[in-house]
Amino acid sequence: QVQLVESGGGLVQAGGSLRLSCAASGRIFSDNTMGWYRQAPGKQRDLVATITSGGRTNYADFVKGRFTISRETAKNTVYLQMNSLKPEDTAVYYCKLVQRVTNVMYNNWGQGTQVTVSS
């Protein structure tokens, strides 16, 4: 069993910052990828950023230069530092853990944390 617990969401004015955290617990293997996705009302869930256990990062174009993903591998925790927030960043942000075990991919999701950016 794997659990992901997100925190750090909230209400912020445009131009402000928030830092999201996601702590994973349970059966965690050393080779994994953690990431953040977001879903606005009536829209699909989109990738925001991912980071591998080796530290390789990937960002959606709409957050490049504003958001930074990082992780503390020993704590199985991933962070998302969000700066210069815009109203269009308003969404529920979900943490995801992807692990490959003997060629089988396992995906786990957190419950989501609401981020609301006011104009």
One Martini backbone bead per residue (centre of mass of N, CA, C, O) as a GRO file, in nm:
protein
  119
    1GLN     BB    1   0.096   0.036   0.022
    2VAL     BB    2   0.017   0.370  -0.090
    3GLN     BB    3   0.074   0.708   0.028
    4LEU     BB    4  -0.053   1.041  -0.042
    5VAL     BB    5   0.031   1.369   0.101
    6GLU     BB    6  -0.098   1.679   0.076
    7SER     BB    7   0.025   2.027   0.090
    8GLY     BB    8  -0.020   2.403   0.067
    9GLY     BB    9  -0.268   2.506  -0.004
   10GLY     BB   10  -0.469   2.795  -0.136
   11LEU     BB   11  -0.496   3.146  -0.100
   12VAL     BB   12  -0.397   3.378  -0.362
   13GLN     BB   13  -0.252   3.627  -0.514
   14ALA     BB   14  -0.153   3.766  -0.771
   15GLY     BB   15   0.205   3.701  -0.766
   16GLY     BB   16   0.227   3.486  -0.578
   17SER     BB   17   0.299   3.221  -0.333
   18LEU     BB   18   0.357   2.859  -0.326
   19ARG     BB   19   0.393   2.545  -0.129
   20LEU     BB   20   0.411   2.217  -0.211
   21SER     BB   21   0.340   1.895  -0.059
   22CYS     BB   22   0.459   1.538  -0.078
   23ALA     BB   23   0.396   1.240   0.102
   24ALA     BB   24   0.536   0.921   0.101
   25SER     BB   25   0.402   0.591   0.179
   26GLY     BB   26   0.533   0.274   0.213
   27ARG     BB   27   0.597   0.108  -0.085
   28ILE     BB   28   0.915   0.223  -0.171
   29PHE     BB   29   1.108   0.271  -0.442
   30SER     BB   30   1.400   0.406  -0.562
   31ASP     BB   31   1.267   0.383  -0.851
   32ASN     BB   32   1.122   0.698  -0.933
   33THR     BB   33   0.833   0.912  -0.995
   34MET     BB   34   0.748   1.248  -0.932
   35GLY     BB   35   0.440   1.453  -0.930
   36TRP     BB   36   0.246   1.716  -1.091
   37TYR     BB   37  -0.101   1.791  -1.109
   38ARG     BB   38  -0.390   1.943  -1.282
   39GLN     BB   39  -0.745   2.051  -1.210
   40ALA     BB   40  -0.993   2.206  -1.358
   41PRO     BB   41  -1.296   2.293  -1.405
   42GLY     BB   42  -1.388   2.103  -1.686
   43LYS     BB   43  -1.104   1.969  -1.700
   44GLN     BB   44  -0.822   1.828  -1.752
   45ARG     BB   45  -0.553   1.653  -1.654
   46ASP     BB   46  -0.236   1.806  -1.593
   47LEU     BB   47   0.081   1.848  -1.636
   48VAL     BB   48   0.346   2.012  -1.455
   49ALA     BB   49   0.559   1.812  -1.291
   50THR     BB   50   0.871   1.624  -1.283
   51ILE     BB   51   1.067   1.373  -1.084
   52THR     BB   52   1.329   1.188  -1.042
   53SER     BB   53   1.545   1.004  -0.848
   54GLY     BB   54   1.786   1.155  -1.022
   55GLY     BB   55   1.662   1.469  -1.087
   56ARG     BB   56   1.487   1.473  -1.327
   57THR     BB   57   1.316   1.723  -1.515
   58ASN     BB   58   0.968   1.831  -1.587
   59TYR     BB   59   0.782   2.077  -1.784
   60ALA     BB   60   0.543   2.275  -1.839
   61ASP     BB   61   0.517   2.552  -2.027
   62PHE     BB   62   0.317   2.716  -1.823
   63VAL     BB   63   0.568   2.697  -1.577
   64LYS     BB   64   0.809   2.805  -1.688
   65GLY     BB   65   0.990   3.005  -1.452
   66ARG     BB   66   0.780   2.959  -1.189
   67PHE     BB   67   0.829   2.658  -1.134
   68THR     BB   68   0.951   2.419  -0.874
   69ILE     BB   69   1.093   2.104  -0.855
   70SER     BB   70   1.137   1.881  -0.569
   71ARG     BB   71   1.342   1.654  -0.355
   72GLU     BB   72   1.332   1.407  -0.081
   73THR     BB   73   1.422   1.095  -0.092
   74ALA     BB   74   1.447   1.006   0.212
   75LYS     BB   75   1.130   1.124   0.247
   76ASN     BB   76   0.939   1.096   0.007
   77THR     BB   77   0.949   1.405  -0.108
   78VAL     BB   78   0.758   1.659  -0.274
   79TYR     BB   79   0.790   1.973  -0.448
   80LEU     BB   80   0.612   2.299  -0.514
   81GLN     BB   81   0.722   2.593  -0.641
   82MET     BB   82   0.511   2.887  -0.660
   83ASN     BB   83   0.536   3.154  -0.881
   84SER     BB   84   0.370   3.391  -1.025
   85LEU     BB   85   0.073   3.378  -0.992
   86LYS     BB   86  -0.229   3.284  -1.160
   87PRO     BB   87  -0.557   3.245  -1.215
   88GLU     BB   88  -0.499   2.994  -1.416
   89ASP     BB   89  -0.380   2.814  -1.163
   90THR     BB   90  -0.644   2.728  -1.086
   91ALA     BB   91  -0.662   2.425  -0.884
   92VAL     BB   92  -0.618   2.092  -0.853
   93TYR     BB   93  -0.351   1.935  -0.686
   94TYR     BB   94  -0.158   1.649  -0.783
   95CYS     BB   95  -0.003   1.367  -0.671
   96LYS     BB   96   0.257   1.147  -0.816
   97LEU     BB   97   0.341   0.793  -0.834
   98VAL     BB   98   0.604   0.615  -1.008
   99GLN     BB   99   0.644   0.260  -1.054
  100ARG     BB  100   0.885   0.000  -1.129
  101VAL     BB  101   0.802  -0.357  -1.121
  102THR     BB  102   0.889  -0.589  -1.309
  103ASN     BB  103   0.752  -0.423  -1.563
  104VAL     BB  104   0.552  -0.276  -1.366
  105MET     BB  105   0.321  -0.023  -1.341
  106TYR     BB  106   0.279   0.219  -1.074
  107ASN     BB  107   0.000   0.420  -0.963
  108ASN     BB  108  -0.017   0.713  -0.749
  109TRP     BB  109  -0.253   0.916  -0.565
  110GLY     BB  110  -0.362   1.188  -0.441
  111GLN     BB  111  -0.626   1.397  -0.315
  112GLY     BB  112  -0.557   1.686  -0.315
  113THR     BB  113  -0.505   2.049  -0.370
  114GLN     BB  114  -0.611   2.368  -0.333
  115VAL     BB  115  -0.576   2.632  -0.579
  116THR     BB  116  -0.616   2.991  -0.536
  117VAL     BB  117  -0.628   3.269  -0.770
  118SER     BB  118  -0.647   3.604  -0.738
  119SER     BB  119  -0.705   3.923  -0.910
   0.00000   0.00000   0.00000
